[in-house]
Amino acid sequence: MQKDSFRKFKKLLNNSQTIAIVTHYSPDGDAIGSSLALYLFLLKLGKKVHVIVPNDYPEFLHWMPGHQKVLNFQDNEAKAAKILLSAELIFTLDFNSYKRLEKLGTIIEKTEAKKILIDHHQQPDQFADLYFHDVAACSTCELIFDFIVGLGEKKLIDKKIAACIYTGIMTDTGSFRYPSVSSRTHLIISELMKTGIVPSDIHGAVYDNYSIDRLKLLGFALNEKLNLVEGLPVAYFSLNEKELARFNYQKGDIEGLVNYPFSVKGIKVCALFNETEDYVKISFRSKGTIDMNQFARNHFNGGGHINAAGGRSDENLAATEKKFRELVKTLF
Ligand SMILES: [Mn+2]
């Protein structure tokens, strides 16, 4: 845990009028939820604020309040760079290294702005001026709630901000299933519900809004692309570009797929390999103390949490799978 004092946060906030918020590549519910919650909060403080994402995010997050204002770096590189270079303060949310921003990271590195990191991933790089970091938090959204409360501004958490925070907590905990969920998590949810948010509506907006293609892709993957590693409690999927294209793959369509094998008795490690234009994108999941953060860091150019990490491989799909099948033995 690395948390600076609220005296310092307040001082820096009071001294900053123009603020940018950035989050990681391929933003998920927690990345967008935390960015938009903080965005709406800072607007209420009278700040000039921009949210910049490194690339697009799935359509099932487009209903979120503030979505229309998010600037996609890939479509607006010049504009985004201008905002970042002139910002007095940059919040970096839900990531631990500039590497997680891809090209956007090279621009942030050049900025003079002060940085505040709010995150729950393992081992953050030391690029920020102030830290609000805790690996025990179930999500960055939980930390955003604590951050606003810590500033003494709980009264500013309205229904819109609450909806954003709820979404991040819900998606990062697999709908309140993961071991990262604590009694505090539920107390926060209780506080959020007092603003009038309706959890069942938010669940519906996020999880019941997919295409029929996505459901068929899920069926295909479960039926034909699930592999087991002999003698080990390990299961994984690998999907190539052609297979994804067959189901009109859209961003977010395979989110959550990696977890399905856990429903099989005994499975302890799951992985998903999916081919993109440039590299193989990897998701790792585990149960208990099996450390996927370290595994991804050591072997697959990635990292994350103990039970959930990501990585990438510049080798082809078959070679990546082979490497995984060999190395995964070292986890047992
Ligand atoms: Mn997160």
mmCIF file of C-alpha atoms and ligand atoms in Angstrom:
data_model
loop_
_atom_site.group_PDB
_atom_site.id
_atom_site.type_symbol
_atom_site.label_atom_id
_atom_site.label_comp_id
_atom_site.label_asym_id
_atom_site.label_seq_id
_atom_site.Cartn_x
_atom_site.Cartn_y
_atom_site.Cartn_z
ATOM 1 C CA MET A 1 0.000 0.000 0.000
ATOM 2 C CA GLN A 2 1.326 3.390 -0.986
ATOM 3 C CA LYS A 3 -0.933 6.261 -0.033
ATOM 4 C CA ASP A 4 0.023 9.896 0.294
ATOM 5 C CA SER A 5 -1.804 12.162 2.702
ATOM 6 C CA PHE A 6 -5.005 13.947 1.841
ATOM 7 C CA ARG A 7 -3.309 17.189 2.833
ATOM 8 C CA LYS A 8 -1.001 16.688 -0.158
ATOM 9 C CA PHE A 9 -3.808 15.669 -2.517
ATOM 10 C CA LYS A 10 -5.855 18.702 -1.507
ATOM 11 C CA LYS A 11 -2.942 21.068 -2.002
ATOM 12 C CA LEU A 12 -2.196 19.727 -5.467
ATOM 13 C CA LEU A 13 -5.875 19.801 -6.450
ATOM 14 C CA ASN A 14 -6.268 23.377 -5.197
ATOM 15 C CA ASN A 15 -3.280 24.413 -7.293
ATOM 16 C CA SER A 16 -4.520 22.760 -10.505
ATOM 17 C CA GLN A 17 -7.247 24.106 -12.749
ATOM 18 C CA THR A 18 -6.651 22.088 -15.931
ATOM 19 C CA ILE A 19 -6.683 18.374 -15.304
ATOM 20 C CA ALA A 20 -6.421 15.325 -17.567
ATOM 21 C CA ILE A 21 -7.414 11.770 -16.690
ATOM 22 C CA VAL A 22 -5.846 8.816 -18.502
ATOM 23 C CA THR A 23 -6.372 5.099 -18.196
ATOM 24 C CA HIS A 24 -4.957 1.915 -19.713
ATOM 25 C CA TYR A 25 -5.069 0.484 -23.236
ATOM 26 C CA SER A 26 -8.224 -1.499 -24.036
ATOM 27 C CA PRO A 27 -10.119 0.135 -21.176
ATOM 28 C CA ASP A 28 -12.476 -2.104 -19.189
ATOM 29 C CA GLY A 29 -15.379 -1.299 -16.884
ATOM 30 C CA ASP A 30 -13.105 -0.308 -14.015
ATOM 31 C CA ALA A 31 -10.898 1.878 -16.215
ATOM 32 C CA ILE A 32 -13.846 3.762 -17.717
ATOM 33 C CA GLY A 33 -15.876 3.735 -14.501
ATOM 34 C CA SER A 34 -13.052 5.235 -12.452
ATOM 35 C CA SER A 35 -12.154 7.776 -15.153
ATOM 36 C CA LEU A 36 -15.718 9.005 -15.578
ATOM 37 C CA ALA A 37 -16.475 9.043 -11.842
ATOM 38 C CA LEU A 38 -13.400 11.167 -11.210
ATOM 39 C CA TYR A 39 -14.192 13.316 -14.264
ATOM 40 C CA LEU A 40 -17.730 14.085 -13.045
ATOM 41 C CA PHE A 41 -16.443 14.746 -9.538
ATOM 42 C CA LEU A 42 -13.730 17.163 -10.680
ATOM 43 C CA LEU A 43 -16.250 19.028 -12.842
ATOM 44 C CA LYS A 44 -18.283 19.561 -9.688
ATOM 45 C CA LEU A 45 -15.187 21.075 -8.097
ATOM 46 C CA GLY A 46 -15.145 23.568 -10.978
ATOM 47 C CA LYS A 47 -12.081 22.140 -12.746
ATOM 48 C CA LYS A 48 -11.442 22.007 -16.466
ATOM 49 C CA VAL A 49 -11.166 18.260 -17.090
ATOM 50 C CA HIS A 50 -10.535 15.887 -19.998
ATOM 51 C CA VAL A 51 -10.623 12.101 -20.098
ATOM 52 C CA ILE A 52 -8.263 10.545 -22.654
ATOM 53 C CA VAL A 53 -8.221 6.832 -23.478
ATOM 54 C CA PRO A 54 -5.424 5.175 -25.500
ATOM 55 C CA ASN A 55 -7.962 3.369 -27.734
ATOM 56 C CA ASP A 56 -11.615 2.489 -28.031
ATOM 57 C CA TYR A 57 -13.618 0.582 -25.416
ATOM 58 C CA PRO A 58 -16.550 -1.821 -25.756
ATOM 59 C CA GLU A 59 -20.022 -0.662 -26.636
ATOM 60 C CA PHE A 60 -21.492 -2.080 -23.422
ATOM 61 C CA LEU A 61 -19.811 0.832 -21.608
ATOM 62 C CA HIS A 62 -21.157 3.530 -23.907
ATOM 63 C CA TRP A 63 -24.243 4.180 -21.758
ATOM 64 C CA MET A 64 -22.093 5.563 -18.956
ATOM 65 C CA PRO A 65 -22.513 9.208 -17.957
ATOM 66 C CA GLY A 66 -19.733 11.271 -19.538
ATOM 67 C CA HIS A 67 -18.974 8.741 -22.302
ATOM 68 C CA GLN A 68 -19.666 11.346 -25.009
ATOM 69 C CA LYS A 69 -16.867 13.534 -23.647
ATOM 70 C CA VAL A 70 -14.139 10.876 -23.688
ATOM 71 C CA LEU A 71 -11.368 11.588 -26.155
ATOM 72 C CA ASN A 72 -9.953 8.584 -28.003
ATOM 73 C CA PHE A 73 -6.222 9.147 -28.494
ATOM 74 C CA GLN A 74 -6.117 6.991 -31.633
ATOM 75 C CA ASP A 75 -8.594 9.265 -33.417
ATOM 76 C CA ASN A 76 -7.329 12.585 -32.018
ATOM 77 C CA GLU A 77 -3.598 12.294 -31.382
ATOM 78 C CA ALA A 78 -2.813 15.991 -31.900
ATOM 79 C CA LYS A 79 -5.682 17.229 -29.761
ATOM 80 C CA ALA A 80 -4.915 14.743 -26.987
ATOM 81 C CA ALA A 81 -1.239 15.681 -26.983
ATOM 82 C CA LYS A 82 -2.118 19.371 -26.732
ATOM 83 C CA ILE A 83 -4.411 18.748 -23.756
ATOM 84 C CA LEU A 84 -1.825 16.635 -21.972
ATOM 85 C CA LEU A 85 1.068 18.997 -22.591
ATOM 86 C CA SER A 86 -0.898 21.948 -21.216
ATOM 87 C CA ALA A 87 -2.492 20.129 -18.247
ATOM 88 C CA GLU A 88 -1.325 21.115 -14.784
ATOM 89 C CA LEU A 89 -2.280 17.782 -13.297
ATOM 90 C CA ILE A 90 -2.727 14.287 -14.773
ATOM 91 C CA PHE A 91 -4.509 11.456 -12.983
ATOM 92 C CA THR A 92 -3.326 8.006 -14.068
ATOM 93 C CA LEU A 93 -6.016 5.452 -13.275
ATOM 94 C CA ASP A 94 -6.103 1.655 -13.138
ATOM 95 C CA PHE A 95 -2.597 0.972 -14.456
ATOM 96 C CA ASN A 96 0.886 0.657 -12.977
ATOM 97 C CA SER A 97 3.236 1.417 -15.862
ATOM 98 C CA TYR A 98 3.322 3.752 -18.879
ATOM 99 C CA LYS A 99 3.785 0.596 -20.942
ATOM 100 C CA ARG A 100 0.076 -0.063 -20.370
ATOM 101 C CA LEU A 101 -0.718 3.081 -22.396
ATOM 102 C CA GLU A 102 1.123 1.971 -25.539
ATOM 103 C CA LYS A 103 1.886 5.063 -27.687
ATOM 104 C CA LEU A 104 0.019 7.456 -25.394
ATOM 105 C CA GLY A 105 2.632 6.632 -22.736
ATOM 106 C CA THR A 106 5.439 8.209 -24.750
ATOM 107 C CA ILE A 107 3.519 11.505 -24.717
ATOM 108 C CA ILE A 108 2.666 11.437 -21.019
ATOM 109 C CA GLU A 109 6.338 10.849 -20.282
ATOM 110 C CA LYS A 110 7.167 14.190 -21.872
ATOM 111 C CA THR A 111 4.579 16.191 -19.929
ATOM 112 C CA GLU A 112 5.478 18.599 -17.151
ATOM 113 C CA ALA A 113 2.212 18.043 -15.318
ATOM 114 C CA LYS A 114 2.130 16.680 -11.797
ATOM 115 C CA LYS A 115 0.804 13.129 -11.678
ATOM 116 C CA ILE A 116 -1.473 11.370 -9.221
ATOM 117 C CA LEU A 117 -1.689 7.595 -9.576
ATOM 118 C CA ILE A 118 -4.818 5.821 -8.337
ATOM 119 C CA ASP A 119 -4.561 2.072 -8.882
ATOM 120 C CA HIS A 120 -4.756 -1.432 -7.426
ATOM 121 C CA HIS A 121 -2.331 -3.390 -9.662
ATOM 122 C CA GLN A 122 0.841 -4.960 -8.301
ATOM 123 C CA GLN A 123 4.184 -3.142 -8.173
ATOM 124 C CA PRO A 124 3.475 0.318 -9.638
ATOM 125 C CA ASP A 125 6.326 2.094 -11.415
ATOM 126 C CA GLN A 126 7.460 5.234 -9.647
ATOM 127 C CA PHE A 127 6.450 7.830 -12.244
ATOM 128 C CA ALA A 128 3.856 9.758 -10.234
ATOM 129 C CA ASP A 129 4.224 12.612 -7.758
ATOM 130 C CA LEU A 130 1.516 11.301 -5.453
ATOM 131 C CA TYR A 131 0.125 7.813 -4.970
ATOM 132 C CA PHE A 132 -3.212 6.415 -3.877
ATOM 133 C CA HIS A 133 -2.370 2.789 -4.424
ATOM 134 C CA ASP A 134 -3.630 -0.360 -2.714
ATOM 135 C CA VAL A 135 -3.494 -3.894 -4.095
ATOM 136 C CA ALA A 136 -6.072 -4.918 -1.500
ATOM 137 C CA ALA A 137 -8.704 -2.750 -3.198
ATOM 138 C CA CYS A 138 -11.070 -4.759 -5.368
ATOM 139 C CA SER A 139 -11.013 -2.104 -8.070
ATOM 140 C CA THR A 140 -9.753 1.351 -8.897
ATOM 141 C CA CYS A 141 -13.374 2.459 -8.528
ATOM 142 C CA GLU A 142 -13.299 1.443 -4.860
ATOM 143 C CA LEU A 143 -10.238 3.683 -4.484
ATOM 144 C CA ILE A 144 -12.012 6.537 -6.283
ATOM 145 C CA PHE A 145 -14.803 6.297 -3.706
ATOM 146 C CA ASP A 146 -12.244 6.370 -0.874
ATOM 147 C CA PHE A 147 -10.398 9.231 -2.560
ATOM 148 C CA ILE A 148 -13.500 11.425 -2.801
ATOM 149 C CA VAL A 149 -14.508 10.578 0.769
ATOM 150 C CA GLY A 150 -10.948 11.241 1.948
ATOM 151 C CA LEU A 151 -11.081 14.696 0.412
ATOM 152 C CA GLY A 152 -14.166 15.339 2.535
ATOM 153 C CA GLU A 153 -16.440 15.556 -0.503
ATOM 154 C CA LYS A 154 -18.672 12.526 -0.078
ATOM 155 C CA LYS A 155 -21.717 14.783 -0.456
ATOM 156 C CA LEU A 156 -20.720 15.364 -4.110
ATOM 157 C CA ILE A 157 -21.215 11.680 -5.009
ATOM 158 C CA ASP A 158 -24.454 11.834 -6.965
ATOM 159 C CA LYS A 159 -26.334 9.196 -8.923
ATOM 160 C CA LYS A 160 -24.158 9.564 -12.034
ATOM 161 C CA ILE A 161 -20.874 9.295 -10.148
ATOM 162 C CA ALA A 162 -22.296 6.388 -8.148
ATOM 163 C CA ALA A 163 -23.284 4.556 -11.361
ATOM 164 C CA CYS A 164 -19.715 4.863 -12.678
ATOM 165 C CA ILE A 165 -18.179 3.620 -9.427
ATOM 166 C CA TYR A 166 -20.681 0.770 -9.195
ATOM 167 C CA THR A 167 -19.863 -0.367 -12.739
ATOM 168 C CA GLY A 168 -16.138 -0.567 -12.040
ATOM 169 C CA ILE A 169 -16.590 -2.476 -8.797
ATOM 170 C CA MET A 170 -19.085 -4.854 -10.407
ATOM 171 C CA THR A 171 -16.979 -5.621 -13.488
ATOM 172 C CA ASP A 172 -13.620 -5.911 -11.671
ATOM 173 C CA THR A 173 -15.038 -8.331 -9.099
ATOM 174 C CA GLY A 174 -16.884 -10.560 -11.586
ATOM 175 C CA SER A 175 -20.137 -9.285 -10.081
ATOM 176 C CA PHE A 176 -18.929 -9.515 -6.466
ATOM 177 C CA ARG A 177 -17.521 -13.047 -6.738
ATOM 178 C CA TYR A 178 -13.757 -12.610 -6.458
ATOM 179 C CA PRO A 179 -11.738 -12.901 -3.231
ATOM 180 C CA SER A 180 -10.916 -9.183 -3.562
ATOM 181 C CA VAL A 181 -14.452 -8.408 -2.364
ATOM 182 C CA SER A 182 -14.456 -7.317 1.267
ATOM 183 C CA SER A 183 -17.116 -6.193 3.694
ATOM 184 C CA ARG A 184 -15.965 -2.666 2.832
ATOM 185 C CA THR A 185 -16.809 -3.303 -0.796
ATOM 186 C CA HIS A 186 -20.391 -4.037 0.193
ATOM 187 C CA LEU A 187 -20.521 -1.045 2.524
ATOM 188 C CA ILE A 188 -19.444 1.150 -0.392
ATOM 189 C CA ILE A 189 -22.153 -0.396 -2.585
ATOM 190 C CA SER A 190 -24.669 0.388 0.152
ATOM 191 C CA GLU A 191 -23.524 4.023 0.172
ATOM 192 C CA LEU A 192 -23.744 4.186 -3.626
ATOM 193 C CA MET A 193 -27.279 2.775 -3.601
ATOM 194 C CA LYS A 194 -28.404 5.623 -1.380
ATOM 195 C CA THR A 195 -27.943 7.941 -4.384
ATOM 196 C CA GLY A 196 -30.739 6.106 -6.197
ATOM 197 C CA ILE A 197 -28.771 3.898 -8.594
ATOM 198 C CA VAL A 198 -30.509 0.651 -9.507
ATOM 199 C CA PRO A 199 -27.968 -2.232 -9.565
ATOM 200 C CA SER A 200 -30.170 -4.492 -11.680
ATOM 201 C CA ASP A 201 -30.349 -1.770 -14.358
ATOM 202 C CA ILE A 202 -26.562 -1.435 -14.375
ATOM 203 C CA HIS A 203 -26.104 -5.207 -14.612
ATOM 204 C CA GLY A 204 -28.530 -5.245 -17.513
ATOM 205 C CA ALA A 205 -26.813 -2.359 -19.290
ATOM 206 C CA VAL A 206 -23.423 -4.080 -19.070
ATOM 207 C CA TYR A 207 -24.203 -7.792 -19.316
ATOM 208 C CA ASP A 208 -27.466 -8.040 -21.243
ATOM 209 C CA ASN A 209 -26.565 -5.883 -24.181
ATOM 210 C CA TYR A 210 -24.504 -8.132 -26.419
ATOM 211 C CA SER A 211 -24.949 -9.227 -30.000
ATOM 212 C CA ILE A 212 -26.081 -12.686 -31.103
ATOM 213 C CA ASP A 213 -22.667 -13.047 -32.791
ATOM 214 C CA ARG A 214 -20.988 -12.719 -29.434
ATOM 215 C CA LEU A 215 -23.125 -15.465 -27.936
ATOM 216 C CA LYS A 216 -22.333 -17.734 -30.880
ATOM 217 C CA LEU A 217 -18.628 -16.972 -30.583
ATOM 218 C CA LEU A 218 -18.847 -17.991 -26.926
ATOM 219 C CA GLY A 219 -20.547 -21.246 -27.939
ATOM 220 C CA PHE A 220 -17.920 -21.923 -30.581
ATOM 221 C CA ALA A 221 -15.071 -21.246 -28.164
ATOM 222 C CA LEU A 222 -16.534 -23.481 -25.452
ATOM 223 C CA ASN A 223 -17.336 -26.265 -27.867
ATOM 224 C CA GLU A 224 -14.289 -26.299 -30.103
ATOM 225 C CA LYS A 225 -11.503 -24.154 -28.711
ATOM 226 C CA LEU A 226 -11.159 -25.225 -25.099
ATOM 227 C CA ASN A 227 -7.840 -26.972 -24.413
ATOM 228 C CA LEU A 228 -6.681 -28.777 -21.322
ATOM 229 C CA VAL A 229 -3.083 -29.227 -20.238
ATOM 230 C CA GLU A 230 -2.661 -32.885 -19.480
ATOM 231 C CA GLY A 231 -2.046 -33.735 -15.842
ATOM 232 C CA LEU A 232 -2.551 -30.164 -14.662
ATOM 233 C CA PRO A 233 -5.623 -28.207 -13.488
ATOM 234 C CA VAL A 234 -5.152 -25.842 -16.418
ATOM 235 C CA ALA A 235 -7.492 -24.908 -19.250
ATOM 236 C CA TYR A 236 -7.118 -22.332 -21.990
ATOM 237 C CA PHE A 237 -8.623 -20.976 -25.169
ATOM 238 C CA SER A 238 -6.810 -19.814 -28.241
ATOM 239 C CA LEU A 239 -8.565 -17.950 -31.012
ATOM 240 C CA ASN A 240 -7.060 -16.798 -34.266
ATOM 241 C CA GLU A 241 -8.087 -13.753 -36.270
ATOM 242 C CA LYS A 242 -10.011 -15.764 -38.828
ATOM 243 C CA GLU A 243 -12.140 -17.437 -36.172
ATOM 244 C CA LEU A 244 -12.889 -14.101 -34.550
ATOM 245 C CA ALA A 245 -13.790 -12.566 -37.894
ATOM 246 C CA ARG A 246 -16.263 -15.397 -38.565
ATOM 247 C CA PHE A 247 -18.336 -14.069 -35.672
ATOM 248 C CA ASN A 248 -17.909 -10.382 -36.606
ATOM 249 C CA TYR A 249 -15.723 -9.896 -33.575
ATOM 250 C CA GLN A 250 -16.158 -6.550 -31.813
ATOM 251 C CA LYS A 251 -14.088 -5.170 -28.980
ATOM 252 C CA GLY A 252 -15.249 -6.705 -25.705
ATOM 253 C CA ASP A 253 -16.788 -9.800 -27.285
ATOM 254 C CA ILE A 254 -14.382 -12.177 -25.542
ATOM 255 C CA GLU A 255 -14.299 -10.326 -22.241
ATOM 256 C CA GLY A 256 -15.014 -12.841 -19.490
ATOM 257 C CA LEU A 257 -14.470 -15.868 -21.734
ATOM 258 C CA VAL A 258 -11.223 -16.705 -19.951
ATOM 259 C CA ASN A 259 -13.096 -17.437 -16.704
ATOM 260 C CA TYR A 260 -15.490 -20.083 -18.010
ATOM 261 C CA PRO A 261 -13.260 -23.140 -17.355
ATOM 262 C CA PHE A 262 -13.306 -22.309 -13.628
ATOM 263 C CA SER A 263 -16.804 -23.740 -13.555
ATOM 264 C CA VAL A 264 -15.200 -27.157 -14.103
ATOM 265 C CA LYS A 265 -14.339 -28.889 -10.835
ATOM 266 C CA GLY A 266 -10.666 -28.575 -9.936
ATOM 267 C CA ILE A 267 -9.516 -26.046 -12.533
ATOM 268 C CA LYS A 268 -6.992 -23.622 -10.995
ATOM 269 C CA VAL A 269 -5.469 -21.741 -13.930
ATOM 270 C CA CYS A 270 -7.164 -20.401 -17.058
ATOM 271 C CA ALA A 271 -5.753 -18.548 -20.019
ATOM 272 C CA LEU A 272 -6.986 -16.974 -23.208
ATOM 273 C CA PHE A 273 -4.825 -16.322 -26.244
ATOM 274 C CA ASN A 274 -6.274 -14.229 -29.002
ATOM 275 C CA GLU A 275 -4.560 -13.189 -32.138
ATOM 276 C CA THR A 276 -4.669 -9.503 -33.107
ATOM 277 C CA GLU A 277 -3.186 -7.780 -36.136
ATOM 278 C CA ASP A 278 0.124 -7.148 -34.385
ATOM 279 C CA TYR A 279 0.563 -9.666 -31.596
ATOM 280 C CA VAL A 280 -1.080 -12.327 -29.455
ATOM 281 C CA LYS A 281 -3.034 -10.834 -26.586
ATOM 282 C CA ILE A 282 -3.087 -12.942 -23.437
ATOM 283 C CA SER A 283 -5.270 -13.116 -20.322
ATOM 284 C CA PHE A 284 -4.347 -15.221 -17.305
ATOM 285 C CA ARG A 285 -6.558 -16.129 -14.351
ATOM 286 C CA SER A 286 -5.889 -18.248 -11.282
ATOM 287 C CA LYS A 287 -7.409 -19.375 -8.022
ATOM 288 C CA GLY A 288 -5.776 -19.110 -4.610
ATOM 289 C CA THR A 289 -2.125 -18.179 -4.309
ATOM 290 C CA ILE A 290 -0.972 -19.055 -7.839
ATOM 291 C CA ASP A 291 0.716 -15.836 -8.936
ATOM 292 C CA MET A 292 -0.236 -14.865 -12.494
ATOM 293 C CA ASN A 293 1.191 -11.357 -12.093
ATOM 294 C CA GLN A 294 4.692 -12.759 -11.673
ATOM 295 C CA PHE A 295 4.140 -15.385 -14.372
ATOM 296 C CA ALA A 296 3.019 -12.745 -16.877
ATOM 297 C CA ARG A 297 5.882 -10.441 -15.923
ATOM 298 C CA ASN A 298 8.505 -13.176 -16.175
ATOM 299 C CA HIS A 299 7.421 -14.777 -19.421
ATOM 300 C CA PHE A 300 4.801 -12.813 -21.340
ATOM 301 C CA ASN A 301 5.598 -9.068 -21.196
ATOM 302 C CA GLY A 302 2.737 -8.329 -18.864
ATOM 303 C CA GLY A 303 1.503 -8.219 -15.294
ATOM 304 C CA GLY A 304 -1.527 -7.276 -13.246
ATOM 305 C CA HIS A 305 -2.896 -8.964 -10.158
ATOM 306 C CA ILE A 306 -2.108 -12.292 -8.518
ATOM 307 C CA ASN A 307 -5.354 -13.879 -9.743
ATOM 308 C CA ALA A 308 -5.768 -11.885 -12.964
ATOM 309 C CA ALA A 309 -3.058 -10.673 -15.273
ATOM 310 C CA GLY A 310 -2.512 -9.831 -18.901
ATOM 311 C CA GLY A 311 0.351 -10.172 -21.311
ATOM 312 C CA ARG A 312 1.388 -10.261 -24.944
ATOM 313 C CA SER A 313 3.509 -12.349 -27.229
ATOM 314 C CA ASP A 314 5.164 -11.382 -30.498
ATOM 315 C CA GLU A 315 5.477 -15.016 -31.520
ATOM 316 C CA ASN A 316 2.629 -16.635 -33.433
ATOM 317 C CA LEU A 317 -0.344 -18.264 -31.770
ATOM 318 C CA ALA A 318 0.961 -21.848 -31.972
ATOM 319 C CA ALA A 319 4.392 -20.918 -30.597
ATOM 320 C CA THR A 320 2.814 -18.872 -27.803
ATOM 321 C CA GLU A 321 0.576 -21.775 -26.817
ATOM 322 C CA LYS A 322 3.516 -24.172 -26.828
ATOM 323 C CA LYS A 323 5.527 -21.831 -24.619
ATOM 324 C CA PHE A 324 2.586 -21.548 -22.208
ATOM 325 C CA ARG A 325 2.084 -25.309 -22.014
ATOM 326 C CA GLU A 326 5.721 -25.734 -21.030
ATOM 327 C CA LEU A 327 5.967 -22.844 -18.581
ATOM 328 C CA VAL A 328 2.660 -23.371 -16.835
ATOM 329 C CA LYS A 329 4.122 -26.505 -15.254
ATOM 330 C CA THR A 330 6.394 -24.244 -13.185
ATOM 331 C CA LEU A 331 3.321 -22.915 -11.346
ATOM 332 C CA PHE A 332 2.627 -26.281 -9.704
HETATM 333 MN MN MN B 1 -9.094 -2.433 -12.239
#
